[in-house]
Coordinates of C-alpha atoms in Angstrom, one line a residue:
X1 CA 105.7 110.0 90.4
X2 CA 105.8 107.1 92.8
X3 CA 108.0 104.9 90.4
X4 CA 110.5 104.2 93.2
X5 CA 114.3 103.9 92.7
X6 CA 114.3 101.3 89.8
X7 CA 112.9 103.2 86.7
X8 CA 112.5 101.5 83.4
X9 CA 111.3 103.3 80.3
X10 CA 111.1 102.3 76.7
X11 CA 112.7 104.4 73.9
X12 CA 113.2 104.1 70.2
X13 CA 116.2 104.3 67.9
X14 CA 116.2 104.8 64.1
X15 CA 117.9 101.4 63.4
X16 CA 120.2 102.8 60.8
X17 CA 123.5 102.3 62.5
X18 CA 124.6 100.1 59.6
X19 CA 126.0 102.1 56.6
X20 CA 124.1 99.7 54.2
X21 CA 120.8 101.0 55.7
X22 CA 121.7 104.6 55.4
X23 CA 120.0 105.3 52.1
X24 CA 117.4 102.7 52.0
X25 CA 113.6 103.5 52.2
X26 CA 112.0 101.6 55.1
X27 CA 111.1 101.3 58.6
X28 CA 113.9 100.1 60.8
X29 CA 113.1 101.7 64.1
X30 CA 114.0 99.3 67.1
X31 CA 112.8 99.7 70.7
X32 CA 115.4 100.0 73.5
X33 CA 114.8 99.3 77.2
X34 CA 116.5 101.9 79.5
X35 CA 116.6 101.0 83.1
X36 CA 118.0 103.7 85.4
X37 CA 119.1 103.3 89.1
X38 CA 117.6 106.3 91.2
X39 CA 119.1 105.1 94.6
X40 CA 121.3 107.1 96.7
X41 CA 119.5 110.4 96.1
X42 CA 121.4 111.5 93.1
X43 CA 121.6 115.3 92.0
X44 CA 120.3 116.0 88.6
X45 CA 123.8 116.4 87.2
X46 CA 124.6 112.8 88.6
X47 CA 121.5 111.4 87.3
X48 CA 122.3 112.7 83.8
X49 CA 125.5 110.8 84.0
X50 CA 123.8 107.6 85.1
X51 CA 121.3 108.0 82.2
X52 CA 124.1 108.6 79.7
X53 CA 125.9 105.3 80.7
X54 CA 122.8 103.4 80.5
X55 CA 121.8 104.8 77.1
X56 CA 125.3 104.3 75.6
X57 CA 125.2 100.7 76.7
X58 CA 121.8 100.2 75.1
X59 CA 123.0 101.8 72.0
X60 CA 125.9 99.4 71.8
X61 CA 123.3 96.6 71.5
X62 CA 120.6 98.4 69.5
X63 CA 120.6 95.8 66.7
X64 CA 119.0 93.1 69.2
X65 CA 115.4 92.9 68.0
X66 CA 113.1 94.1 70.6
X67 CA 110.7 91.2 69.9
X68 CA 113.5 88.7 71.0
X69 CA 113.6 90.4 74.4
X70 CA 109.9 90.2 74.9
X71 CA 109.7 86.7 73.8
X72 CA 112.6 85.7 76.2
X73 CA 110.7 87.2 79.2
X74 CA 107.1 86.6 78.1
X75 CA 106.9 83.4 75.9
X76 CA 103.1 83.7 75.9
X77 CA 103.5 87.0 74.0
X78 CA 100.2 88.7 75.2
X79 CA 99.6 91.7 73.1
X80 CA 97.7 93.4 75.8
X81 CA 100.8 93.9 78.1
X82 CA 104.4 93.1 77.6
X83 CA 106.6 92.6 80.6
X84 CA 109.5 95.2 80.0
X85 CA 107.7 98.7 80.2
X86 CA 104.4 100.5 79.6
X87 CA 105.9 104.1 79.5
X88 CA 107.8 105.2 76.5
X89 CA 109.9 108.4 75.9
X90 CA 110.7 108.9 72.2
X91 CA 113.0 111.7 70.9
X92 CA 112.4 112.8 67.3
X93 CA 115.7 114.5 66.6
X94 CA 116.1 114.4 62.9
X95 CA 117.4 117.6 61.3
X96 CA 114.5 117.8 58.9
X97 CA 111.3 115.8 58.4
X98 CA 110.8 116.3 54.6
X99 CA 112.1 114.2 51.8
X100 CA 112.7 114.6 48.1
X101 CA 111.8 112.3 45.3
X102 CA 112.2 113.3 41.6
X103 CA 108.8 114.6 40.2
X104 CA 106.9 114.3 43.6
X105 CA 106.3 116.6 46.5
X106 CA 106.4 115.0 50.0
X107 CA 104.9 116.5 53.2
X108 CA 104.3 115.3 56.6
X109 CA 100.7 114.2 57.7
X110 CA 99.9 113.4 61.3
X111 CA 97.8 110.3 61.6
X112 CA 95.9 109.6 64.9
X113 CA 95.1 105.9 65.3
X114 CA 92.7 106.4 68.1
X115 CA 94.2 103.8 70.2
X116 CA 97.4 104.0 72.5
X117 CA 100.1 101.5 72.0
X118 CA 100.9 101.5 75.7
X119 CA 99.9 103.0 79.0
X120 CA 101.9 106.2 78.3
X121 CA 103.9 107.5 75.3
X122 CA 105.7 110.9 75.4
X123 CA 107.1 111.9 72.1
X124 CA 109.6 114.9 72.1
X125 CA 110.5 116.5 68.8
X126 CA 113.0 119.2 68.1
X127 CA 111.9 122.3 66.3
X128 CA 114.5 123.8 63.9
X129 CA 114.9 127.3 62.4
X130 CA 115.2 127.7 58.7
X131 CA 119.1 127.3 58.9
X132 CA 118.6 124.1 60.8
X133 CA 119.4 125.2 64.2
X134 CA 117.4 124.0 67.2
X135 CA 114.5 126.4 68.1
X136 CA 112.5 124.6 70.6
X137 CA 110.8 121.4 71.5
X138 CA 107.3 120.1 70.6
X139 CA 105.9 117.4 72.9
X140 CA 103.0 115.0 72.1
X141 CA 101.5 112.7 74.8
X142 CA 99.6 109.5 73.8
X143 CA 97.8 107.7 76.7
X144 CA 95.5 104.9 77.6
X145 CA 92.1 106.4 78.4
X146 CA 91.3 103.3 80.5
X147 CA 94.1 104.4 83.0
X148 CA 94.4 108.3 82.7
X149 CA 92.1 111.3 82.2
X150 CA 93.2 114.3 80.3
X151 CA 93.4 116.4 83.4
X152 CA 95.8 113.8 85.0
X153 CA 98.0 113.9 82.0
X154 CA 98.2 117.6 82.0
X155 CA 99.2 117.4 85.6
X156 CA 101.9 114.8 84.9
X157 CA 103.5 117.2 82.1
X158 CA 103.2 120.3 84.4
X159 CA 105.1 118.3 87.1
X160 CA 107.6 117.3 84.6
X161 CA 108.2 120.8 83.5
X162 CA 108.5 122.0 87.1
X163 CA 111.0 119.2 87.8
X164 CA 113.3 120.3 84.8
X165 CA 113.1 124.0 85.5
X166 CA 114.1 123.4 89.2
X167 CA 116.8 120.9 88.3
X168 CA 118.3 123.3 85.8
X169 CA 118.3 126.1 88.5
X170 CA 120.4 123.8 90.9
X171 CA 121.6 120.8 88.9
X172 CA 123.1 119.4 92.1
X173 CA 120.2 119.1 94.2
X174 CA 118.8 115.6 94.8
X175 CA 116.2 114.9 92.2
X176 CA 114.1 113.2 95.1
X177 CA 114.1 116.6 97.0
X178 CA 112.6 118.6 94.2
X179 CA 109.1 119.7 95.2
X180 CA 106.5 118.9 92.5
X181 CA 103.6 120.5 94.4
X182 CA 102.5 124.1 93.7
X183 CA 101.5 126.3 96.8
X184 CA 98.0 125.8 96.6
X185 CA 98.4 121.9 96.1
X186 CA 100.5 121.8 99.2
X187 CA 98.0 124.0 101.2
X188 CA 95.2 121.7 100.1
X189 CA 97.0 118.5 101.1
X190 CA 98.1 120.0 104.5
X191 CA 94.9 121.6 105.4
X192 CA 91.9 120.4 103.3
X193 CA 92.9 116.8 103.7
X194 CA 93.3 117.4 107.5
X195 CA 90.4 119.7 108.6
X196 CA 90.7 121.2 112.0
X197 CA 88.4 119.2 114.1
X198 CA 87.4 120.2 117.7
X199 CA 88.2 117.8 120.2
X200 CA 88.7 117.4 123.9
X201 CA 92.1 118.7 125.2
X202 CA 94.4 115.6 125.4
X203 CA 96.1 117.3 128.5
X204 CA 93.1 116.9 130.7
X205 CA 91.2 113.8 129.8
X206 CA 91.7 110.1 130.5
X207 CA 89.6 107.0 130.1
X208 CA 88.9 106.8 133.9
X209 CA 87.7 110.3 133.9
X210 CA 85.3 109.6 131.0
X211 CA 84.0 106.7 133.0
X212 CA 83.6 108.6 136.2
X213 CA 81.8 111.4 134.3
X214 CA 79.4 108.9 132.8
X215 CA 78.7 107.2 136.0
X216 CA 77.7 110.6 137.5
X217 CA 75.7 111.6 134.5
X218 CA 73.7 108.3 134.1
X219 CA 74.2 106.4 137.4
X220 CA 71.3 104.1 136.9
X221 CA 71.5 103.3 133.3
X222 CA 72.7 99.8 132.3
X223 CA 76.4 99.9 131.7
X224 CA 77.3 96.1 131.2
X225 CA 75.2 93.1 130.3
X226 CA 76.3 89.5 130.4
X227 CA 73.6 86.9 130.0
X228 CA 71.0 87.6 132.8
X229 CA 73.5 89.8 134.7
X230 CA 73.6 93.5 134.4
X231 CA 75.6 96.3 136.1
X232 CA 74.5 99.8 136.2
X233 CA 77.0 102.6 135.6
X234 CA 77.1 103.3 139.3
X235 CA 77.6 99.7 140.1
X236 CA 80.2 99.1 137.6
X237 CA 82.1 102.2 138.8
X238 CA 82.0 101.1 142.5
X239 CA 83.2 97.5 141.7
X240 CA 86.0 98.9 139.5
X241 CA 87.1 101.4 142.1
X242 CA 87.4 98.7 144.8
X243 CA 89.4 96.5 142.5
X244 CA 91.6 99.3 141.5
X245 CA 92.3 100.2 145.1
X246 CA 93.4 96.7 145.7
X247 CA 95.8 96.8 142.7
X248 CA 97.1 100.1 143.9
X249 CA 97.9 98.4 147.2
X250 CA 99.9 95.9 145.1
X251 CA 102.0 98.6 143.6
X252 CA 99.9 99.3 140.4
X253 CA 100.2 102.8 138.9
X254 CA 101.2 104.8 135.9
X255 CA 103.9 103.2 133.9
X256 CA 103.3 99.7 135.5
X257 CA 101.8 97.0 133.6
X258 CA 99.0 94.8 134.7
X259 CA 97.8 91.9 132.7
X260 CA 94.2 90.7 132.5
X261 CA 93.3 87.1 131.6
X262 CA 89.6 86.8 132.5
X263 CA 87.0 84.9 130.3
X264 CA 84.2 87.0 128.7
X265 CA 82.0 88.0 131.7
X266 CA 81.3 91.2 133.9
X267 CA 84.4 90.3 135.9
X268 CA 86.3 90.8 132.7
X269 CA 84.9 94.4 132.0
X270 CA 85.3 95.3 135.7
X271 CA 89.0 94.1 135.6
X272 CA 89.9 96.2 132.6
X273 CA 88.2 99.4 134.0
X274 CA 90.0 98.7 137.3
X275 CA 93.4 98.5 135.9
X276 CA 92.7 101.8 133.9
X277 CA 91.4 103.5 137.1
X278 CA 94.5 102.4 138.9
X279 CA 96.6 104.3 136.3
X280 CA 98.4 101.1 135.2
X281 CA 98.6 99.9 131.7
X282 CA 96.2 97.3 130.7
X283 CA 97.7 94.2 129.0
X284 CA 95.1 91.9 127.5
X285 CA 95.8 88.2 127.7
X286 CA 93.7 86.0 125.6
X287 CA 94.1 82.4 126.9
X288 CA 93.0 81.2 123.3
X289 CA 96.4 82.3 122.1
X290 CA 99.2 79.7 121.9
X291 CA 101.2 79.2 125.2
X292 CA 104.4 80.5 123.4
X293 CA 102.8 83.7 122.5
X294 CA 101.3 84.4 126.0
X295 CA 104.6 83.4 127.5
X296 CA 106.6 85.8 125.3
X297 CA 104.1 88.7 126.1
X298 CA 104.4 88.1 129.8
X299 CA 108.3 87.9 129.7
X300 CA 108.6 90.9 127.4
X301 CA 106.0 93.3 129.2
X302 CA 107.1 92.2 132.8
X303 CA 103.7 92.8 134.3
X304 CA 103.2 93.7 138.0
X305 CA 100.5 91.1 138.1
X306 CA 98.0 89.0 136.1
X307 CA 94.3 89.4 137.1
X308 CA 92.6 86.2 136.5
X309 CA 89.7 84.2 137.8
X310 CA 91.5 80.8 138.4
X311 CA 94.4 79.8 140.3
X312 CA 95.9 78.0 137.5
X313 CA 99.7 78.6 137.6
X314 CA 101.6 80.3 134.9
X315 CA 104.5 77.8 135.1
X316 CA 103.7 76.1 131.8
X317 CA 104.1 79.5 130.1
X318 CA 107.6 79.9 131.7
X319 CA 106.2 82.8 133.7
X320 CA 105.7 81.2 137.2
X321 CA 107.4 84.3 138.8
X322 CA 104.5 86.7 137.7
X323 CA 102.2 87.3 140.6
X324 CA 98.4 86.6 140.2
X325 CA 95.3 88.3 141.5
X326 CA 92.8 85.5 141.6
X327 CA 89.3 87.1 141.6
X328 CA 87.5 83.8 142.6
X329 CA 89.8 83.4 145.7
X330 CA 87.5 83.9 148.7
X331 CA 90.2 85.9 150.7
X332 CA 91.0 88.1 147.8
X333 CA 87.2 88.7 147.1
X334 CA 86.6 89.6 150.7
X335 CA 89.5 91.9 150.8
X336 CA 88.5 93.8 147.8
X337 CA 84.7 94.0 148.9
X338 CA 85.9 95.7 152.1
X339 CA 87.7 98.5 150.2
X340 CA 86.0 101.8 149.4
X341 CA 83.9 102.1 146.3
X342 CA 84.4 106.0 145.9
X343 CA 86.1 107.4 142.9
X344 CA 89.9 106.8 142.7
X345 CA 91.8 110.0 142.2
X346 CA 95.5 111.0 141.9
X347 CA 95.5 111.3 145.7
X348 CA 95.0 107.5 146.0
X349 CA 97.3 106.5 143.1
X350 CA 101.0 105.8 143.4
X351 CA 101.7 108.6 141.0
X352 CA 99.2 111.2 139.4
X353 CA 97.8 109.8 136.0
X354 CA 98.6 111.9 132.9
X355 CA 97.0 111.5 129.6
X356 CA 100.4 110.7 128.1
X357 CA 100.7 107.6 130.4
X358 CA 99.9 104.4 128.5
X359 CA 96.3 103.1 128.9
X360 CA 96.9 99.8 127.3
X361 CA 99.6 97.7 125.8
X362 CA 98.8 95.7 122.7
X363 CA 101.1 93.3 120.8
X364 CA 101.1 93.1 117.0
X365 CA 100.6 89.7 115.3
X366 CA 104.1 89.1 114.8
X367 CA 103.5 88.1 111.1
X368 CA 106.6 90.1 110.0
X369 CA 108.8 89.0 112.8
X370 CA 108.7 89.0 116.6
X371 CA 105.5 90.6 118.2
X372 CA 105.9 94.0 119.3
X373 CA 104.4 95.6 122.3
X374 CA 102.7 99.0 121.4
X375 CA 102.0 101.4 124.3
X376 CA 98.9 103.5 123.6
X377 CA 98.5 106.5 125.8
X378 CA 95.1 107.8 127.3
X379 CA 95.4 110.9 125.2
X380 CA 93.9 109.7 122.2
X381 CA 90.9 108.0 123.8
X382 CA 88.9 111.3 124.2
X383 CA 89.2 111.9 120.4
X384 CA 88.2 108.3 119.8
X385 CA 85.1 108.8 122.0
X386 CA 84.2 112.1 120.3
X387 CA 84.4 110.5 117.0
X388 CA 82.4 107.6 117.8
X389 CA 79.5 109.6 119.4
X390 CA 79.6 111.9 116.4
X391 CA 79.9 109.4 113.4
X392 CA 78.3 106.3 114.8
X393 CA 75.2 107.9 116.4
X394 CA 76.0 106.0 119.7
X395 CA 74.7 107.1 123.3
X396 CA 72.4 106.4 125.9
X397 CA 70.0 103.6 124.8
X398 CA 72.5 102.0 122.5
X399 CA 73.5 98.4 122.8
X400 CA 77.1 97.7 121.7
X401 CA 78.4 94.2 121.2
X402 CA 81.7 93.4 122.6
X403 CA 82.7 90.9 119.8
X404 CA 86.5 91.3 119.4
X405 CA 88.9 89.2 121.1
X406 CA 90.5 90.9 124.2
X407 CA 93.9 90.6 122.5
X408 CA 92.8 92.9 119.7
X409 CA 92.7 96.6 120.0
X410 CA 89.2 96.6 118.5
X411 CA 88.0 95.4 122.0
X412 CA 89.1 98.7 123.4
X413 CA 87.1 100.5 120.7
X414 CA 84.0 98.7 121.6
X415 CA 84.6 99.4 125.3
X416 CA 85.1 103.2 124.7
X417 CA 82.1 103.3 122.4
X418 CA 79.9 102.2 125.2
X419 CA 81.2 103.6 128.5
X420 CA 82.2 107.0 127.2
X421 CA 78.7 107.5 125.7
X422 CA 76.4 106.2 128.2
X423 CA 75.6 103.0 126.1
X424 CA 75.3 99.5 127.2
X425 CA 78.2 97.0 126.6
X426 CA 76.8 93.6 125.6
X427 CA 79.3 90.8 126.6
X428 CA 78.3 87.7 124.7
X429 CA 79.1 84.0 125.6
X430 CA 82.8 83.1 125.9
X431 CA 83.1 81.5 122.4
X432 CA 83.8 82.5 118.9
X433 CA 80.9 84.0 117.2
X434 CA 80.3 83.8 113.5
X435 CA 77.6 82.8 111.1
X436 CA 74.2 82.0 112.5
X437 CA 75.6 82.0 116.2
X438 CA 76.4 85.6 115.6
X439 CA 73.1 86.4 113.9
X440 CA 71.2 84.9 116.9
X441 CA 73.2 87.3 119.2
X442 CA 72.5 90.3 117.1
X443 CA 68.8 89.6 117.1
X444 CA 68.2 88.3 120.6
X445 CA 70.4 90.9 122.4
X446 CA 69.0 93.8 120.4
X447 CA 72.5 95.0 119.3
X448 CA 72.4 98.4 117.9
X449 CA 76.1 98.8 117.2
X450 CA 78.6 96.4 116.2
X451 CA 82.2 96.2 114.8
X452 CA 83.4 93.4 112.7
X453 CA 85.5 92.4 109.9
X454 CA 84.2 91.7 106.4
X455 CA 85.2 88.1 106.7
X456 CA 83.0 87.7 110.0
X457 CA 80.3 89.9 108.3
X458 CA 80.1 87.8 105.2
X459 CA 79.5 84.7 107.4
X460 CA 76.1 86.0 108.6
X461 CA 73.1 84.6 106.9
X462 CA 70.6 86.7 105.3
X463 CA 67.9 88.0 107.6
X464 CA 66.2 90.9 109.5
X465 CA 68.3 92.8 112.1
X466 CA 65.8 95.6 113.1
X467 CA 67.8 96.8 116.0
X468 CA 71.3 97.0 114.2
X469 CA 71.5 100.6 113.1
X470 CA 75.2 101.2 113.0
X471 CA 77.7 98.7 111.6
X472 CA 81.4 99.5 111.6
X473 CA 83.8 97.4 109.3
X474 CA 87.5 97.3 109.3
X475 CA 90.6 95.2 109.8
X476 CA 90.6 94.2 106.1
X477 CA 89.4 95.4 102.7
X478 CA 85.6 95.1 102.3
X479 CA 84.0 93.8 99.1
X480 CA 81.4 96.0 97.5
X481 CA 78.9 93.3 97.6
X482 CA 78.9 93.3 101.4
X483 CA 78.4 97.1 101.5
X484 CA 75.5 97.0 99.1
X485 CA 73.9 94.1 101.1
X486 CA 74.5 95.6 104.6
X487 CA 74.3 99.4 104.1
X488 CA 70.7 99.5 103.3
X489 CA 68.6 100.8 106.1
X490 CA 71.5 101.4 108.5
X491 CA 74.6 103.5 109.0
X492 CA 77.7 101.6 107.8
X493 CA 81.2 103.1 108.2
X494 CA 84.7 101.8 107.3
X495 CA 87.3 102.5 109.7
X496 CA 91.1 102.1 109.4
X497 CA 94.0 102.1 111.7
X498 CA 97.3 100.4 112.5
X499 CA 98.2 98.9 116.0
X500 CA 100.4 101.9 116.5
X501 CA 97.4 104.2 117.0
X502 CA 94.4 104.4 119.3
X503 CA 92.6 101.7 117.5
X504 CA 91.7 103.7 114.3
X505 CA 92.7 107.0 112.6
X506 CA 90.4 107.3 109.5
X507 CA 86.8 106.7 109.1
X508 CA 84.3 107.1 106.2
X509 CA 80.8 108.6 106.2
X510 CA 77.8 106.6 105.3
X511 CA 78.6 103.8 102.9
X512 CA 76.4 102.6 100.0
X513 CA 76.4 101.1 96.6
X514 CA 78.6 98.2 95.1
X515 CA 82.0 99.9 95.2
X516 CA 84.8 98.9 97.5
X517 CA 84.9 101.5 100.1
X518 CA 87.9 103.7 100.9
X519 CA 89.4 104.1 104.3
X520 CA 88.0 107.7 104.7
X521 CA 89.5 110.8 106.3
X522 CA 91.2 111.4 109.7
X523 CA 89.2 111.4 112.8
X524 CA 89.0 114.1 115.4
X525 CA 92.6 115.0 116.5
X526 CA 94.3 113.0 113.7
X527 CA 96.2 113.8 110.6
X528 CA 97.2 111.6 107.7
X529 CA 99.7 112.3 104.9
X530 CA 100.9 110.2 101.8
X531 CA 104.5 110.7 101.4
X532 CA 107.4 109.5 99.4
X533 CA 110.6 107.7 100.4
X534 CA 112.0 111.0 101.5
X535 CA 109.0 111.9 103.6
X536 CA 107.9 114.5 101.1
X537 CA 104.2 115.1 100.4
X538 CA 103.2 113.3 97.0
X539 CA 100.6 114.8 94.7
X540 CA 97.1 113.5 94.6
X541 CA 97.0 110.3 92.6
X542 CA 100.6 109.2 93.3
X543 CA 101.3 106.1 95.3
X544 CA 103.1 106.6 98.6
X545 CA 103.1 105.4 102.2
X546 CA 100.5 106.6 104.7
X547 CA 101.8 108.4 107.7
X548 CA 99.8 109.3 110.7
X549 CA 100.1 112.0 113.3
X550 CA 98.1 113.5 116.1
X551 CA 96.8 112.8 119.5
X552 CA 95.9 109.2 118.7
X553 CA 99.5 108.2 118.1
X554 CA 100.9 105.4 120.1
X555 CA 103.8 106.1 122.4
X556 CA 106.1 103.7 120.8
X557 CA 107.2 100.0 121.0
X558 CA 107.9 99.0 124.5
X559 CA 111.5 98.1 125.1
X560 CA 112.5 98.8 121.6
X561 CA 114.1 102.3 121.5
X562 CA 115.7 101.9 118.1
X563 CA 112.6 100.6 116.3
X564 CA 110.6 103.3 117.9
X565 CA 113.0 106.0 116.6
X566 CA 112.9 104.4 113.1
X567 CA 109.1 104.2 112.9
X568 CA 108.0 107.1 115.1
X569 CA 109.6 109.9 113.1
X570 CA 109.5 113.8 113.6
X571 CA 106.4 115.4 112.1

């Protein structure tokens, strides 16, 4: 149950291997440490052979006092937890349990100490008939109530019995393939943990379509604010359409990559929307990143062009051959302004835009190696928008803070939260916002919806934020103290998702209290499973790996076919 391939158990031996001890009265039991290699998917018959070899080797050294082993590995000798094992399996296989003394009658009395000696102790005793032949097994389980409940222990024993019964039916079946789940458990994990949720068809919806629909629905509502400047949905749509047509004229379209390196401003938002409307894949470039990372991203993604507001060359990044679209260039600005602001359709694009085409390309941090470019299609954005409108109470009149760095996929979450629901996207000054500076923006800009990490949230001093009615946390584990402090009087939600998905895949309901929040359940159109090393569902309470499926899954790693095949497996 989640122990992996290196399984270590404790066991006991009578300690009477020496003939001198055979007839002595006394307690000579010694503890053995049995370490079994479960790698290579052995069948039950093969596993028994491995266990037998380990046991025989342990019996050959059974006289080594267990205390010596513990002291060698744990000189501090804490009595609370020793370093060798915390699960013991003991076999009581004496032929009889009584004893005779002249003039005295002896019988067995079971004594319960009320405390467990370790996390889990399973004692198996042989039951014998009157003639001494084996008649069955009695199993006693002793466990720490700080860790287990009685229901959990009953479940563990039932699964153990199920494993043994299945193994005896087919001894050569790999042990890791034995299904420990009952039918009703499997149904619950597959269906109850992933409820069917209505969501827009991924075959018909793209982010440009959502934006166009909103511009038609609320043309005069404020779409984007930056300082004293504001664009309505109609104005933002027209400007994005003109720039999109210019990019299309430069060859932008589905499967082509267009990078955007524009400081926080109205132009930044328009550039992103224009790339998406052209059908091209949006690649965010945060110029605060180290030049080496920016250069790698540009060389790896090979963008058609970089949209920027300066004429600074990319030569120092080793990408001088990448064309630029300089929005501040007078000739470029005049050319764009002369283009039609009408809606861009497939008739205008180089190729028709399909929801499975990538919407954006985001690079992983590279903390575990070379950064990987993750191509995320339009298909999951409709589900993302639906979830945000439903769970975050966002819509017309809401004011969404654009806080995240453009190089982080949360910035896409903020954009979708606003433009797909009719809310206003508030673009703050082009500087890092934390602490008191962030508190001032939240108050002065009357922010109603914000997404931030617990670290950033914890930097904000106490104060009144009457307009902030929804707070979404994520990126890292959130201390319960922050939940207790910030959930009062507002909706607070924890969201989770890896870069390889459309921002996030699970979300909680309303958080409250001092407990560390969970990651919640799957959002619309998504499914999540906890599986073992063989991709089999694990029972509730068993540690495994979280696998994600559904419409919000990324398309894969750009230029890394092998890695994509390894990570994006068949469902």
